Amino acid sequence: MAGFYGLESTTYRDLLYGTMLASGGEAANSLAINVVGTVDDFVLLMNQKADDLGLKDTHFTNVEGFHDDDQYTTAYDMALLLDYALQNNHFRAIFTSPYFTTSQTLDHPDGVWLESTVLSKIPLEETVDFEIIGGKSGTTYEAGQCWAVLGTKNGKEYISIVMGAPLEDINHPSYSQLNDTITIFNQID
């Protein structure tokens, strides 16, 4: 949850930040409904875009990323999708934001403070030779700890997708996907 309330009026921009930074399911659902009318119709668009992009091993059933036996993807397909999305400067700005405060509403007169679930976890002392500049996390018991990141090293940008990092307690994650990401970036020459 990003922290929005039911029937709270907010902007698409706020919902996009809520979806990306805080993994807000309520924000993702609200976007889907407001864009095409229903979550199911939005999922159809998601699968159509996956087909258009040639994501042969991806099928979506919901917008929040909740587990469903019929929803699946691969690290390769997620890398292709992220590479495509990063070409959009609006997406890139959201994806690489460490934090954001939403517009003021009656329910949240100071706005809602959102923090990147990826960038807030990166220990700077362990990223001496590279920088993680953006990311999106996703965690379920079935999928494990997953995230997609954009980083820079030696003046080049790299996408790293980590999926299936072990998860024992969703309320106290180990962040082993972080260790995998650090290992990957340390091995880049």
Tab-separated table of C-alpha atoms in Angstrom:
chain	number	residue	atom	x	y	z
A	1	MET	CA	0.000	0.000	0.000
A	2	ALA	CA	1.183	3.481	-0.846
A	3	GLY	CA	-1.192	4.990	1.711
A	4	PHE	CA	-4.067	6.383	-0.337
A	5	TYR	CA	-7.602	6.026	1.011
A	6	GLY	CA	-10.657	4.787	-0.864
A	7	LEU	CA	-12.411	7.599	-2.756
A	8	GLU	CA	-9.489	9.971	-2.088
A	9	SER	CA	-9.022	12.275	-5.072
A	10	THR	CA	-5.462	12.340	-6.310
A	11	THR	CA	-3.544	12.689	-9.567
A	12	TYR	CA	-2.352	10.110	-12.049
A	13	ARG	CA	1.184	11.290	-11.291
A	14	ASP	CA	0.694	10.558	-7.587
A	15	LEU	CA	-0.706	7.116	-8.409
A	16	LEU	CA	2.240	6.340	-10.700
A	17	TYR	CA	4.719	7.246	-7.977
A	18	GLY	CA	2.667	5.253	-5.452
A	19	THR	CA	2.718	2.220	-7.725
A	20	MET	CA	6.418	2.389	-8.566
A	21	LEU	CA	8.086	3.631	-5.383
A	22	ALA	CA	5.924	2.066	-2.694
A	23	SER	CA	4.567	-0.904	-4.677
A	24	GLY	CA	1.124	0.413	-3.816
A	25	GLY	CA	-1.499	-2.056	-4.960
A	26	GLU	CA	-4.285	0.446	-4.328
A	27	ALA	CA	-2.497	2.926	-6.601
A	28	ALA	CA	-2.051	0.311	-9.357
A	29	ASN	CA	-5.722	-0.670	-9.150
A	30	SER	CA	-6.869	2.936	-9.244
A	31	LEU	CA	-4.728	3.609	-12.305
A	32	ALA	CA	-6.118	0.566	-14.085
A	33	ILE	CA	-9.727	1.480	-13.351
A	34	ASN	CA	-9.274	5.124	-14.285
A	35	VAL	CA	-7.426	4.368	-17.521
A	36	VAL	CA	-9.780	1.777	-19.050
A	37	GLY	CA	-12.681	1.233	-16.651
A	38	THR	CA	-11.812	-2.107	-15.042
A	39	VAL	CA	-8.766	-3.939	-13.743
A	40	ASP	CA	-9.552	-6.877	-16.039
A	41	ASP	CA	-9.550	-4.643	-19.120
A	42	PHE	CA	-6.240	-3.141	-18.037
A	43	VAL	CA	-4.748	-6.622	-17.624
A	44	LEU	CA	-5.806	-7.328	-21.223
A	45	LEU	CA	-3.813	-4.253	-22.275
A	46	MET	CA	-0.832	-5.448	-20.229
A	47	ASN	CA	-0.859	-8.790	-22.043
A	48	GLN	CA	-1.306	-7.090	-25.402
A	49	LYS	CA	1.758	-4.906	-24.707
A	50	ALA	CA	3.707	-7.991	-23.605
A	51	ASP	CA	2.844	-9.624	-26.936
A	52	ASP	CA	3.757	-6.450	-28.858
A	53	LEU	CA	7.157	-6.399	-27.148
A	54	GLY	CA	7.807	-10.075	-27.864
A	55	LEU	CA	7.701	-11.148	-24.216
A	56	LYS	CA	7.094	-14.792	-25.047
A	57	ASP	CA	7.293	-16.107	-21.477
A	58	THR	CA	5.085	-13.532	-19.741
A	59	HIS	CA	1.395	-13.573	-18.869
A	60	PHE	CA	-0.342	-11.174	-16.479
A	61	THR	CA	-3.521	-11.786	-14.456
A	62	ASN	CA	-3.486	-8.790	-12.098
A	63	VAL	CA	-1.946	-5.328	-11.772
A	64	GLU	CA	-0.564	-5.643	-8.221
A	65	GLY	CA	1.800	-8.537	-8.838
A	66	PHE	CA	-0.038	-10.852	-6.450
A	67	HIS	CA	0.594	-14.547	-6.883
A	68	ASP	CA	-1.539	-16.369	-9.413
A	69	ASP	CA	-0.576	-19.690	-10.992
A	70	ASP	CA	-1.505	-18.200	-14.384
A	71	GLN	CA	0.711	-15.118	-13.939
A	72	TYR	CA	4.335	-15.685	-14.852
A	73	THR	CA	7.395	-14.136	-16.422
A	74	THR	CA	11.155	-14.559	-16.773
A	75	ALA	CA	14.098	-12.356	-15.856
A	76	TYR	CA	14.827	-11.991	-19.572
A	77	ASP	CA	11.320	-10.748	-20.337
A	78	MET	CA	11.438	-8.325	-17.395
A	79	ALA	CA	14.759	-6.961	-18.648
A	80	LEU	CA	13.234	-6.401	-22.094
A	81	LEU	CA	10.202	-4.692	-20.550
A	82	LEU	CA	12.321	-2.454	-18.319
A	83	ASP	CA	14.614	-1.535	-21.207
A	84	TYR	CA	11.545	-0.517	-23.230
A	85	ALA	CA	9.968	1.433	-20.346
A	86	LEU	CA	13.180	3.341	-19.588
A	87	GLN	CA	12.977	4.924	-23.043
A	88	ASN	CA	10.030	6.950	-21.686
A	89	ASN	CA	11.456	9.932	-19.777
A	90	HIS	CA	8.421	10.157	-17.472
A	91	PHE	CA	8.843	6.508	-16.473
A	92	ARG	CA	12.589	6.965	-16.039
A	93	ALA	CA	12.040	9.945	-13.723
A	94	ILE	CA	9.674	7.941	-11.519
A	95	PHE	CA	11.803	4.774	-11.601
A	96	THR	CA	14.929	6.663	-10.516
A	97	SER	CA	13.310	8.806	-7.806
A	98	PRO	CA	14.454	7.967	-4.289
A	99	TYR	CA	11.372	9.602	-2.781
A	100	PHE	CA	8.326	11.695	-3.631
A	101	THR	CA	5.630	13.607	-1.787
A	102	THR	CA	2.209	13.430	-3.412
A	103	SER	CA	-0.200	16.293	-3.879
A	104	GLN	CA	-2.130	17.544	-0.897
A	105	THR	CA	-5.609	16.092	-0.413
A	106	LEU	CA	-8.319	16.454	2.209
A	107	ASP	CA	-7.258	13.079	3.631
A	108	HIS	CA	-3.534	13.897	3.429
A	109	PRO	CA	-3.078	17.676	3.806
A	110	ASP	CA	0.717	17.247	3.718
A	111	GLY	CA	0.590	14.709	0.890
A	112	VAL	CA	1.768	11.115	1.174
A	113	TRP	CA	5.520	10.564	1.604
A	114	LEU	CA	6.695	7.772	-0.697
A	115	GLU	CA	10.135	6.181	-0.644
A	116	SER	CA	11.675	3.799	-3.156
A	117	THR	CA	11.537	0.240	-1.847
A	118	VAL	CA	14.799	-0.343	-3.715
A	119	LEU	CA	16.870	2.817	-3.388
A	120	SER	CA	16.134	3.096	0.343
A	121	LYS	CA	17.780	-0.324	0.882
A	122	ILE	CA	21.039	0.202	-1.022
A	123	PRO	CA	24.010	0.450	1.382
A	124	LEU	CA	26.249	3.096	-0.167
A	125	GLU	CA	29.393	1.681	1.419
A	126	GLU	CA	28.964	-1.530	-0.611
A	127	THR	CA	28.497	0.213	-3.958
A	128	VAL	CA	31.868	1.917	-4.324
A	129	ASP	CA	32.457	1.129	-8.022
A	130	PHE	CA	28.843	1.373	-9.203
A	131	GLU	CA	25.583	3.127	-8.425
A	132	ILE	CA	22.051	1.765	-8.385
A	133	ILE	CA	20.009	4.664	-9.738
A	134	GLY	CA	16.521	3.159	-9.885
A	135	GLY	CA	14.478	0.118	-9.168
A	136	LYS	CA	11.204	-1.656	-8.534
A	137	SER	CA	10.702	-4.416	-5.996
A	138	GLY	CA	8.202	-7.235	-5.854
A	139	THR	CA	7.855	-9.904	-3.207
A	140	THR	CA	5.505	-12.826	-2.628
A	141	TYR	CA	6.103	-16.102	-0.839
A	142	GLU	CA	5.751	-17.961	-4.128
A	143	ALA	CA	8.035	-15.683	-6.190
A	144	GLY	CA	10.480	-14.851	-3.429
A	145	GLN	CA	12.238	-11.524	-3.199
A	146	CYS	CA	12.490	-9.933	-6.625
A	147	TRP	CA	13.572	-6.651	-8.049
A	148	ALA	CA	14.529	-4.929	-11.229
A	149	VAL	CA	17.203	-2.257	-11.041
A	150	LEU	CA	19.020	0.203	-13.235
A	151	GLY	CA	22.612	0.891	-12.303
A	152	THR	CA	25.676	2.596	-13.687
A	153	LYS	CA	29.246	1.390	-13.756
A	154	ASN	CA	32.196	2.703	-15.754
A	155	GLY	CA	29.942	5.246	-17.477
A	156	LYS	CA	27.485	2.629	-18.768
A	157	GLU	CA	23.961	1.749	-17.698
A	158	TYR	CA	23.037	-1.821	-16.808
A	159	ILE	CA	19.747	-3.515	-16.007
A	160	SER	CA	19.756	-6.267	-13.416
A	161	ILE	CA	16.788	-8.510	-12.696
A	162	VAL	CA	16.861	-10.715	-9.609
A	163	MET	CA	14.014	-13.160	-9.107
A	164	GLY	CA	13.337	-15.879	-6.577
A	165	ALA	CA	15.691	-14.804	-3.799
A	166	PRO	CA	14.771	-16.858	-0.713
A	167	LEU	CA	12.027	-15.520	1.550
A	168	GLU	CA	11.095	-16.977	4.902
A	169	ASP	CA	9.130	-14.125	6.503
A	170	ILE	CA	7.500	-11.467	4.339
A	171	ASN	CA	7.295	-9.124	7.349
A	172	HIS	CA	11.047	-9.424	7.953
A	173	PRO	CA	12.673	-9.953	4.553
A	174	SER	CA	16.356	-10.804	4.327
A	175	TYR	CA	16.933	-8.628	1.233
A	176	SER	CA	18.999	-11.394	-0.313
A	177	GLN	CA	18.069	-9.945	-3.729
A	178	LEU	CA	20.195	-6.951	-2.686
A	179	ASN	CA	23.198	-9.198	-2.076
A	180	ASP	CA	22.660	-10.829	-5.479
A	181	THR	CA	22.473	-7.412	-7.158
A	182	ILE	CA	25.668	-6.202	-5.462
A	183	THR	CA	27.424	-9.415	-6.537
A	184	ILE	CA	26.268	-8.939	-10.136
A	185	PHE	CA	27.431	-5.311	-10.334
A	186	ASN	CA	30.765	-6.130	-8.684
A	187	GLN	CA	31.437	-8.694	-11.424
A	188	ILE	CA	30.927	-6.202	-14.272
A	189	ASP	CA	34.292	-5.165	-15.741
